[in-house]
Each structure stands twice: as C-alpha cells, then as structure tokens.
Coordinates of C-alpha atoms in Angstrom, one line a residue:
X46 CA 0.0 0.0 0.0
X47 CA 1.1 3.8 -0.1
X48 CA 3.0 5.1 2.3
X49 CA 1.9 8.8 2.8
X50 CA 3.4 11.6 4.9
X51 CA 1.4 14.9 4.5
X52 CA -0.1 14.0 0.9
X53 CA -3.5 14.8 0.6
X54 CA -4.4 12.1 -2.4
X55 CA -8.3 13.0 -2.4
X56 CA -10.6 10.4 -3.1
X57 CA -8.3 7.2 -2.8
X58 CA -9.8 5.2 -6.2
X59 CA -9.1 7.9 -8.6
X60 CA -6.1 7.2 -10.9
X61 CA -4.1 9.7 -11.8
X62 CA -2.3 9.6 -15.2
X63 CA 1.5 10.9 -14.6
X64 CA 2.7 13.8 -16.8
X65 CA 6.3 14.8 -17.2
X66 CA 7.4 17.1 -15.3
X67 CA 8.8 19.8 -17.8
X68 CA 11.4 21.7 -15.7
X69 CA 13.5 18.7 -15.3
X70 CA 17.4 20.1 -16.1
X71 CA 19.4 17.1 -15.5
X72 CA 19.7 13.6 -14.2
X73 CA 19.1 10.7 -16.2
X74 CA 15.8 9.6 -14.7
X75 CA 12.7 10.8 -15.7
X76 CA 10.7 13.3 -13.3
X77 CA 6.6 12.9 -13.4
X78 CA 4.7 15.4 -12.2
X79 CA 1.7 14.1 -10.1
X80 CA 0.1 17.1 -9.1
X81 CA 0.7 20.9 -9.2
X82 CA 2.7 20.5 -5.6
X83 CA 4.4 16.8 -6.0
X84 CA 6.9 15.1 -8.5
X85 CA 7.4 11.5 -8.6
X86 CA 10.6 9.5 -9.7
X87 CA 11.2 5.6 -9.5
X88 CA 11.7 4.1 -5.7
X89 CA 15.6 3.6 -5.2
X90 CA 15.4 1.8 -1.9
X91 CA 19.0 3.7 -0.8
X92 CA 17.3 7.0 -1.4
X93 CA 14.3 6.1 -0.2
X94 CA 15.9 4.9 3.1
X95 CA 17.7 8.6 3.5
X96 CA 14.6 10.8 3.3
X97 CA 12.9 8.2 5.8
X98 CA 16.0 9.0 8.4
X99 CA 16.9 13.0 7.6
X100 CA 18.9 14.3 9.9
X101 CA 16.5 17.9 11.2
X102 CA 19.2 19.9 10.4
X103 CA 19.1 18.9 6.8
X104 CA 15.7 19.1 6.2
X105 CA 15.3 22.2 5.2
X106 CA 17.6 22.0 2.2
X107 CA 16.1 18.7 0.6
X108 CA 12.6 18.3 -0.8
X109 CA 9.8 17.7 1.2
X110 CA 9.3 14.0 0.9
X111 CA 5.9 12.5 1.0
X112 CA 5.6 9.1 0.5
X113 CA 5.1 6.0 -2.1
X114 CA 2.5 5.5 -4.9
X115 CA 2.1 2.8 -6.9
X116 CA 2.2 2.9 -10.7
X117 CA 1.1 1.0 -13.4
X118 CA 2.1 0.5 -17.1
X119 CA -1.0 1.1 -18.9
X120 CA -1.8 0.9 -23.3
X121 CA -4.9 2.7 -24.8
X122 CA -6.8 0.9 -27.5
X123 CA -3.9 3.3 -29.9
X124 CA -1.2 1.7 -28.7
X125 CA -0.1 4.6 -26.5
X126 CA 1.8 3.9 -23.2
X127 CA 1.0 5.8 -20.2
X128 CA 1.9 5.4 -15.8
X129 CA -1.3 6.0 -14.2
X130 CA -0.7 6.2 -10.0
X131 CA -3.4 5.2 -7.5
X132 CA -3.0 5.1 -4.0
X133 CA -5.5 2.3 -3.8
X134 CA -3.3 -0.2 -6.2
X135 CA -2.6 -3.7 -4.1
X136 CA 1.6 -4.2 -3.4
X137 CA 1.5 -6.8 -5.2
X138 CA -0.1 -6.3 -9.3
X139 CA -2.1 -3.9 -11.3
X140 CA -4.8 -6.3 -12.0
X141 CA -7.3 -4.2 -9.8
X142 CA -6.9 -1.2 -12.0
X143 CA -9.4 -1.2 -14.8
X144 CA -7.5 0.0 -17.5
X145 CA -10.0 0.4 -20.1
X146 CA -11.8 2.3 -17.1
X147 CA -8.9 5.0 -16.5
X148 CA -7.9 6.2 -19.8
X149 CA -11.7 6.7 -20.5
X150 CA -11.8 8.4 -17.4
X151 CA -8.6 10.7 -17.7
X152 CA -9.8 11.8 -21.4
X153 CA -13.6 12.7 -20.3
X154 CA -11.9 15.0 -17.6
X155 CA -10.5 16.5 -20.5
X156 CA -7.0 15.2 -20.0
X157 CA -4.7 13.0 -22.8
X158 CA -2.6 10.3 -21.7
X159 CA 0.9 12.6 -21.4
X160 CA 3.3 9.8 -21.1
X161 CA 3.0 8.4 -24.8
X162 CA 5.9 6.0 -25.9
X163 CA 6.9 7.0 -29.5
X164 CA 6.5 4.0 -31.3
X165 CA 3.2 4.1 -33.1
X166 CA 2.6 8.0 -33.1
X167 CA 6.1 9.7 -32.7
X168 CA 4.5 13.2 -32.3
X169 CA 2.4 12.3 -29.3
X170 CA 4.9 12.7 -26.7
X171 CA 5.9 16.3 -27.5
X172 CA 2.6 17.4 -28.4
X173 CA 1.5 16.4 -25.0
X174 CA 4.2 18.1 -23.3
X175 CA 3.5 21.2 -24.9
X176 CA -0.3 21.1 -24.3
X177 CA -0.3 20.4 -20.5
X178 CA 2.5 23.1 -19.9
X179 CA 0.6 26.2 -18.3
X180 CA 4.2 28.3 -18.9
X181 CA 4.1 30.9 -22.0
X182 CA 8.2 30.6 -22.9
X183 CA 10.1 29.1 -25.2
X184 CA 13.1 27.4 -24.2
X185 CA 15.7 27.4 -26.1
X186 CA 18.7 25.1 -26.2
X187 CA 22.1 24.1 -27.9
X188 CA 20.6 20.4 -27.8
X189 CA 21.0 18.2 -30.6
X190 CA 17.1 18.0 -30.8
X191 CA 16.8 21.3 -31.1
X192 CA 15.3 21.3 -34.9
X193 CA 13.2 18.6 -34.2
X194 CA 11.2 20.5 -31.5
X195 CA 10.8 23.3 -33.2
X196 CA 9.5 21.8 -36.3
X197 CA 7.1 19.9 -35.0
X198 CA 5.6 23.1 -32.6
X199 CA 4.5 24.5 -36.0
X200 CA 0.7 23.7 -37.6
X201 CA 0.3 22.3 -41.1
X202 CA 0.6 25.9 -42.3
X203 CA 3.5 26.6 -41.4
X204 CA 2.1 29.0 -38.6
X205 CA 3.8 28.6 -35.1
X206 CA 1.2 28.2 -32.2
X207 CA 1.3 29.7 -28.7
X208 CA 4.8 28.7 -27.8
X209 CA 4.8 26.9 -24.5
X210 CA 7.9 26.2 -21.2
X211 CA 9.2 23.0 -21.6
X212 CA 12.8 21.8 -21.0
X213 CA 14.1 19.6 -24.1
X214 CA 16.1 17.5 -21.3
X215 CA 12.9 16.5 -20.0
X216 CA 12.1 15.1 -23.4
X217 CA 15.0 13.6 -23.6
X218 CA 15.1 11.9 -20.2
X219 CA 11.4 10.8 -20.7
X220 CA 11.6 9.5 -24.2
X221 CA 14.3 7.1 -22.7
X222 CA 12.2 5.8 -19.6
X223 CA 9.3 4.8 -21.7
X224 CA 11.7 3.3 -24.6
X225 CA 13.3 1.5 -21.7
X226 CA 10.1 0.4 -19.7
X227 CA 8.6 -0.3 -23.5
X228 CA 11.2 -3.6 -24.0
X229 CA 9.0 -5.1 -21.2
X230 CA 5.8 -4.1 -20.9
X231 CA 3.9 -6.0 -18.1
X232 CA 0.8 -4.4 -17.6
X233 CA 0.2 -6.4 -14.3
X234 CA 3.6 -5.0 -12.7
X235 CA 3.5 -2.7 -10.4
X236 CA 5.9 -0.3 -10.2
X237 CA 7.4 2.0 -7.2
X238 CA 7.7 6.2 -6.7
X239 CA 9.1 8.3 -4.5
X240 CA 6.5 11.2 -4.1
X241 CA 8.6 14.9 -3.4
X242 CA 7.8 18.5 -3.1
X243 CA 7.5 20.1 -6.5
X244 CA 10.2 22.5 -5.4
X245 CA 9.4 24.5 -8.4
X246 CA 5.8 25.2 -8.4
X247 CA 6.0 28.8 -6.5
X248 CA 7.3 30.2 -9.3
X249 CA 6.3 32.0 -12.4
X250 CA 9.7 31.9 -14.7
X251 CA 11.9 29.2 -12.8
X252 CA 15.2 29.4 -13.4
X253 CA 17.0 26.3 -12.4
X254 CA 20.8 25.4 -11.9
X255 CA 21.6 21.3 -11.5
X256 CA 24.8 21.1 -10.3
X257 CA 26.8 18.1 -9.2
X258 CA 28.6 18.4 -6.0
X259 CA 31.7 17.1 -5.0
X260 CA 35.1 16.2 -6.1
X261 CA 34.0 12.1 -5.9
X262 CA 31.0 10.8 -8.3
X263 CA 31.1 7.4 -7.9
X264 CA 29.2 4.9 -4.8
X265 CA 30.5 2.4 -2.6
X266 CA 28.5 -0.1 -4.7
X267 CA 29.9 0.9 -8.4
X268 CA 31.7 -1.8 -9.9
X269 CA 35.3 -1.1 -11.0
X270 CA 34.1 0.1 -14.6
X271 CA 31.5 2.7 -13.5
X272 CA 34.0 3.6 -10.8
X273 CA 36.8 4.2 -13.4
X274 CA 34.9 6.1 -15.8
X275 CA 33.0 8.5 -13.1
X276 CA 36.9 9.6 -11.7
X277 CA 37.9 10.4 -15.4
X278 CA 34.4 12.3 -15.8
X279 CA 36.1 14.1 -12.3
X280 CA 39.5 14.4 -13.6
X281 CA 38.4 15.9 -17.0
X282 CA 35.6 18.4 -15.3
X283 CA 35.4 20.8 -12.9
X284 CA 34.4 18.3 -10.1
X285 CA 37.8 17.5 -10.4
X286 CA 39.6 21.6 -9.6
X287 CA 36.7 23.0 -8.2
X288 CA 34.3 20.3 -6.8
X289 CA 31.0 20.9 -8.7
X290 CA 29.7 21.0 -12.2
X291 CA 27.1 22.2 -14.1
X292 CA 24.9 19.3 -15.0
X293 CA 22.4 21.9 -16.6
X294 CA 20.4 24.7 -16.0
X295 CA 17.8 27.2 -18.0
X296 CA 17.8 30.8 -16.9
X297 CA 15.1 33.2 -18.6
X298 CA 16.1 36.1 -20.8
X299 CA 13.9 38.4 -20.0
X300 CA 14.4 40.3 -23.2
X301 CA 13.4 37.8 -25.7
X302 CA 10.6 35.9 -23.0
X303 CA 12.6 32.7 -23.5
X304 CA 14.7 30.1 -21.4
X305 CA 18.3 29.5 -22.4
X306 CA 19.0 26.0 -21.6
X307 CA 22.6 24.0 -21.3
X308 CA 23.0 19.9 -20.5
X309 CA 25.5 18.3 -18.5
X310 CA 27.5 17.9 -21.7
X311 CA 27.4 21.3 -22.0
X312 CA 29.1 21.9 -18.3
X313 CA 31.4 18.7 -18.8
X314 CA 33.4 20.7 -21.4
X315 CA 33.6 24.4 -19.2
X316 CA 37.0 24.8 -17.2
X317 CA 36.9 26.9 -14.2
X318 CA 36.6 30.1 -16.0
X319 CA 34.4 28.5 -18.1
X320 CA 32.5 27.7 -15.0
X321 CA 32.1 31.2 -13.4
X322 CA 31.4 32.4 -16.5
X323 CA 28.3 30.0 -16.8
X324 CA 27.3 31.0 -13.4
X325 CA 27.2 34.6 -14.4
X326 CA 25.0 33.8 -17.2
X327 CA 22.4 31.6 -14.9
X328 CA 22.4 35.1 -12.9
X329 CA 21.4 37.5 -15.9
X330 CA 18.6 37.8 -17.5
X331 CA 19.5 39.3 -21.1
X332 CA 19.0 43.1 -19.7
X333 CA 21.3 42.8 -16.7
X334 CA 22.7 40.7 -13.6
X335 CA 20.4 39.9 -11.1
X336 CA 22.6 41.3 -8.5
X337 CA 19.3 40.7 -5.7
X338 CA 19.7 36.9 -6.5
X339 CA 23.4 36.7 -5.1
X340 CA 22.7 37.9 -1.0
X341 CA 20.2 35.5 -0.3
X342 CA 21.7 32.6 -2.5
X343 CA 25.4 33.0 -0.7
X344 CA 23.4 33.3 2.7
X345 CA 22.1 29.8 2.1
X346 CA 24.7 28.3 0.9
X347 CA 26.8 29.3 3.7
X348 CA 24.2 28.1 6.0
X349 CA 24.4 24.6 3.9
X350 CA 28.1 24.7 4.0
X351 CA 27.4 25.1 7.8
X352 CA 25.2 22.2 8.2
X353 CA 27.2 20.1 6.1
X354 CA 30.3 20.6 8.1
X355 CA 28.1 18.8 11.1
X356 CA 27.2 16.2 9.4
X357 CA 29.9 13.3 10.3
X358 CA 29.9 10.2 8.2
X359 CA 27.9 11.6 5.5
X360 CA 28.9 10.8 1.4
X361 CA 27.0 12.4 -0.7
X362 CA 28.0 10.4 -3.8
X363 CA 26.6 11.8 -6.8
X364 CA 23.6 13.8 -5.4
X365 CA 23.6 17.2 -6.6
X366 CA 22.4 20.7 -5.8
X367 CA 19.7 22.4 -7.3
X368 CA 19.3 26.1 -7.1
X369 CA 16.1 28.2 -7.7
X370 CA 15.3 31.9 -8.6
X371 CA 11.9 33.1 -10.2
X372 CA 12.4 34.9 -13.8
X373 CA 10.0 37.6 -12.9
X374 CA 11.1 40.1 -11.2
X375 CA 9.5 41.9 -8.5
X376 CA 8.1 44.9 -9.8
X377 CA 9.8 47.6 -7.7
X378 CA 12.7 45.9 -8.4
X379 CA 11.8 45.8 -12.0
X380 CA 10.8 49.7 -12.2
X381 CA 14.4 50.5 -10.6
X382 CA 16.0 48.4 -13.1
X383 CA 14.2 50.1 -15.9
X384 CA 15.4 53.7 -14.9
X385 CA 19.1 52.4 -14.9
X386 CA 21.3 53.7 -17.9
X387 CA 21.9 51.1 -20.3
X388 CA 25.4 48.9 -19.3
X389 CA 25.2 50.2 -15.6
X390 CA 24.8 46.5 -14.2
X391 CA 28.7 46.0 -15.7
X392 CA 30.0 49.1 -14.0
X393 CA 30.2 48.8 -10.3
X394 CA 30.9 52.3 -9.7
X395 CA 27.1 53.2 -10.4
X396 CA 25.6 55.2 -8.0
X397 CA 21.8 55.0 -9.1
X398 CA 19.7 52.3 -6.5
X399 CA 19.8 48.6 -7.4
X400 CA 16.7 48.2 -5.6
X401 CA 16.7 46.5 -2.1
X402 CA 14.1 43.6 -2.1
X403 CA 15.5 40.0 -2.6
X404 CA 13.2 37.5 -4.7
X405 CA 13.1 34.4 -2.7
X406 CA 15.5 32.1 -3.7
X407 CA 15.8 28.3 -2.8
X408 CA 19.0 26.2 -2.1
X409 CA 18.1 22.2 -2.4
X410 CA 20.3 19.2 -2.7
X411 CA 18.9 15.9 -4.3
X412 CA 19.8 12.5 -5.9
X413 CA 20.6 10.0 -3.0
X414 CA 20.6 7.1 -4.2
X415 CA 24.8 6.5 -3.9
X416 CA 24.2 8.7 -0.1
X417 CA 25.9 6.7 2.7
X418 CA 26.2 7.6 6.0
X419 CA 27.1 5.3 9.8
X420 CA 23.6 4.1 10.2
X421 CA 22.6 3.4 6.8
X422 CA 21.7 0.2 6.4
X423 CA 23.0 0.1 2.9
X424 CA 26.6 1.4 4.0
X425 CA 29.3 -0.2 2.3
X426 CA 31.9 1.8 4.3
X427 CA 31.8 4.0 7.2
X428 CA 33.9 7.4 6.7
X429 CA 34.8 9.3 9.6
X430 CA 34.2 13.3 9.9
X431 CA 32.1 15.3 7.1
X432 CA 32.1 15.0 3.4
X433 CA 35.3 17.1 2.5
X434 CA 34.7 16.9 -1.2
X435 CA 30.7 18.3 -0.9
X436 CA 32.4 20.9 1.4
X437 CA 35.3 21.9 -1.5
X438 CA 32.7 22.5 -3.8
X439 CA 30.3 24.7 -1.9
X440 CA 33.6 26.7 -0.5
X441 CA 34.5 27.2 -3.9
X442 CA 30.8 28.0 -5.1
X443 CA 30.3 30.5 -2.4
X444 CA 33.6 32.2 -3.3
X445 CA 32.9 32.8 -7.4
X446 CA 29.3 34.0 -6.3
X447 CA 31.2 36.4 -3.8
X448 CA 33.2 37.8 -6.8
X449 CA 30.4 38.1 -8.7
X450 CA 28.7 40.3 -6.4
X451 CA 31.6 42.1 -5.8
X452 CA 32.2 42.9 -9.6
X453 CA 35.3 41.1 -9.8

C-alpha cells in the first residue's frame, strides 16, 4: 500500500495519469509530475531509506518528501503507453486497476494520456508536453534535438502556435524511460515512486541550476568500470579543480521571454573560467545581472556549508544541488532596473539604486541514491568526519558567487 506523509491524495480510487514534469534540467531519470505540488521518480530503496531518516538539520535544504504511490504501465486501445498512479493499487499487481476504465476516465476530464511511448505515433509525446504546460516561454537550447522541437511546434501551415515552457532534457530523459520500460511491458507490474515536493511550483519563470557536488561521483557499490569512468568524468571536469559542475540549467532572458537552456555535456566541457562564467550567465537575465539573487543565494549556501560541516559520516555520492530563482522580477525591483542607464549593471561604480528587495531564492540538494552515511543500512563503508569533497565544492561556489557580487 502507499505510504503517505502529508499527501492529501483525495478520493483514494481515482487514478491519476503521470505527466512529465517539464522543468526537469538534469539527471538521467525521468521526473513525473503528479500534481501541481508533487513530482514522482522511481523508488531507489537507498534513497528512499535517506529521506525516511533525515537528519533535522538537513531538512530544510532537501525536498519535502511525502511518500510512495504505486504505478502501473497502462496501453490505450492506440497503442499509446501511459503510468497512471493510485494510491489504492494492491503491493502486489495492477490487475485491480481497470485499465480500459482509466484512460476513459482521464480523457472525459478533459486530460490525454501525457506519457506516450513514440513508437506508433512519434508526435504524441511532445505534443503532449506542450499542451499540459501552463508556462508561456520558449526554451531554447544548444541540444541536438533542437530542430526537431521546433518543427514539430508548427501547424500544417507553417504558422507557429502559442509557444509553451518545456525543457528539451525533460524530453530527452522521458523519451528514454518509456523506450526503456517499452522492452518489457507488463501491464500487471506494479511499479514503485518516491512522491517529493515540486520544489518549483511557487514560481512563475523558474530558473533552475543542477549542479553536481563534490570532487567524488562514484558509490561504494559501483563496480570497477562505472568507478573508473566516473573519476575520469572528475578528472576531466570541474568536479575535479573546483568540486562541482554544471549538469544543466535554464535561466530566462527576460528580453526575448525565452529560457536559455545548457545539459550536463554542455558543463562537462567548461574549465573553471568557463564555470564562473556560466554562473554569471544563470544570474542575468539578457537586460542585466540579477545582482538581488546573489545575497540571499550566498546566505544559504553558507548556511548549507554550515550544516554540512556537522554532518559526520555523510557521502553524498553523486547527489547534486539544485538552485532556484523566479524569472520575474519583482516589480519595484523591475521599475528601478528600468530607470538604470543602459550597461550600468557592468560598472560597479554606479551610484543609481539597485533596488533593495530580494526574490526568494531556494537552495536544495537531491539524488541519493549513492548517499551513505554510519547508520545506513545500505553502507558499504563508514567514513569518519564530514564530506570534504561536498564541502570543497560549496567553498569554492560561495567564493565565485562572492566575486560576482563584488564585480570582480
């Protein structure tokens, strides 16, 4: 059955048909969005374990996590694959779902199944995306399926409709999970989520930075292939001199109304200046920096540094750090802005007001599935004192955000 902490499912016999979640930056497992508030991603039990035992002090700067749900694989009479999620599915099939039932259901409310797999009708998956997105911007990327997207966003005309917020890595990610879980269809399986806070959901424009922390990628449990290649990924990246790297990010440009999105291929190429330079570019916004973003993101981190530091035995292999700022401006902020001379933003010796409000801004580390820590019970080793390598990388984050504030 569902485990629930805090989730408020409604009436327990309605299925609900997972959508992707479209502001999905990095990782390579797909994010579904359940509802407005709550993602979903496959049950790792490691992970799973570590949200069950959070350490208070670390709560704050994770996402809230609220339970299990069980999913099903489910086909339409078209061939089209879909997860529907009930909290009333048996632990141990999906024969109690009526499948027939729930896709009828879904579609009468005025919903289409959102988690096509490509194989019959190609189109689907991306046309689905783009019609349950409530965002009005177009992202942009440097991603190989870049033309593709933008093709098919255009009518038989040639006429381009309203243009919708979706993250191509999303696309990407999700194409894979169904083209994976397609090899094997078993509509009688039942499958495993981890329900978590939508972390995202407060805001308007989100921009979103993924980066990996640490100078150490690799768990306790990798064999010696995966181990090898994840210390070359180190060595050859910025994980390696400074102790994070960008695994990708979209920031919006608030003078076109689009997202500017980068991968994790993208940020495996940057060297440190390469780096800083990136983060500069997650803090502008096409007009100018958004020099109210840097206070209250350094006072977090520091305050995560802090907690981190006090945190003895804790790895966090391969979990990453996501950081969050809203696109939109607050509009005194935005009215200041808009009196500034042109190129002002560049030249720290202005004098005119930068305007004093901060936007809120949220610091939150994910991904723990490689986490080990004393009284794990999936600890391969027990490490004495904190994790050195998380702490490198946060120093050295804290430091280039400093500068950047500072005009350096």
């Amino acid at each position: 059955m569902v485990v629930q902490n805090k989730l408020d499912t409604g009436d327990p016999r309605k299925a609900v048909l997972l959508e992707p979640f479209v502001h999905q930056v990095g990782g390579h497992m797909s994010m579904m969005k359940y509802d407005e508030h709550t993602v979903c991603k496959p049950l790792i039990s490691q992970e799973q374990w570590f949200y069950e035992s959070l350490p208070t002090a670390i709560k704050q700067f994770t996402p809230q996590y609220k339970g299990i749900i069980s999913v099903c694989l489910r086909k339409d009479s078209l061939g089209n694959l879909g997860l529907i999620a009930s909290p009333s599915l048996p632990t141990n099939n999906c024969s109690s779902l009526d499948k027939e039932h729930s896709f009828h259901t879904l579609q009468k409310e005025g919903k289409k199944p959102t988690s096509f797999l490509g194989t019959y009708k190609p189109n689907l998956l991306l046309w689905c995306i783009l019609s349950s997105c409530p965002g009005k911007a177009l992202l942009r990327t440097e991603l190989q399926y870049h033309t593709t997207v933008s093709s098919l966003m255009e009518d038989t005309n040639g006429n381009q409709p309203e243009k919708k917020s979706y993250n191509p890595w999303a696309l990407h990610c999700h194409q894979l999970h169904l083209t994976r879980m397609s090899s094997k269809v078993d509509e009688n399986k039942l499958h495993q989520f981890l329900l978590l806070e939508n972390v995202v959901s407060k805001y308007q424009y989100p921009c979103i930075l993924d980066l990996k922390m640490g100078t150490r990628q690799h768990g306790d449990d990798a064999s010696e292939e995966k181990k090898a290649r994840h210390i070359k990924k180190c060595e050859q990246s910025t994980s390696g001199s400074l102790g994070v790297r960008i695994c990708g990010m979209q920031v919006y440009q608030a003078d076109t109304g689009q997202f500017l999105c980068k991968d994790k291929y993208y940020g495996r190429k940057l060297s440190p200046d390469g780096f800083r330079q990136a983060l500069y570019q997650f803090l502008h916004n096409g007009n100018h920096l958004r020099t109210n973003v840097l206070e209250p993101l350094v006072s977090q981190l520091k305050a995560l540094l802090s907690v981190i530091k006090s945190q003895s035995s804790y790895r966090f292999y391969s979990s990453s750090l996501l950081i969050i700022y809203d696109g939109q401006e607050p509009k005194e902020n935005k009215e200041t802005l808009d009196n500034h001379p042109q190129g002002c933003f560049q030249n720290i010796n202005c004098t005119m007001p930068h305007g004093t409000g901060h936007p809120k801004v949220d610091v939150r580390m994910i991904d723990f599935a490689h986490t080990t820590y004393k009284d794990s019970k999936y600890n391969h080793t027990v490490y004495d004192g904190p994790d050195h390598g998380y702490i490198f990388g946060l120093e050295n984050l804290v430091k280039i955000l400093e500068n950047t504030r500072e005009g350096e």
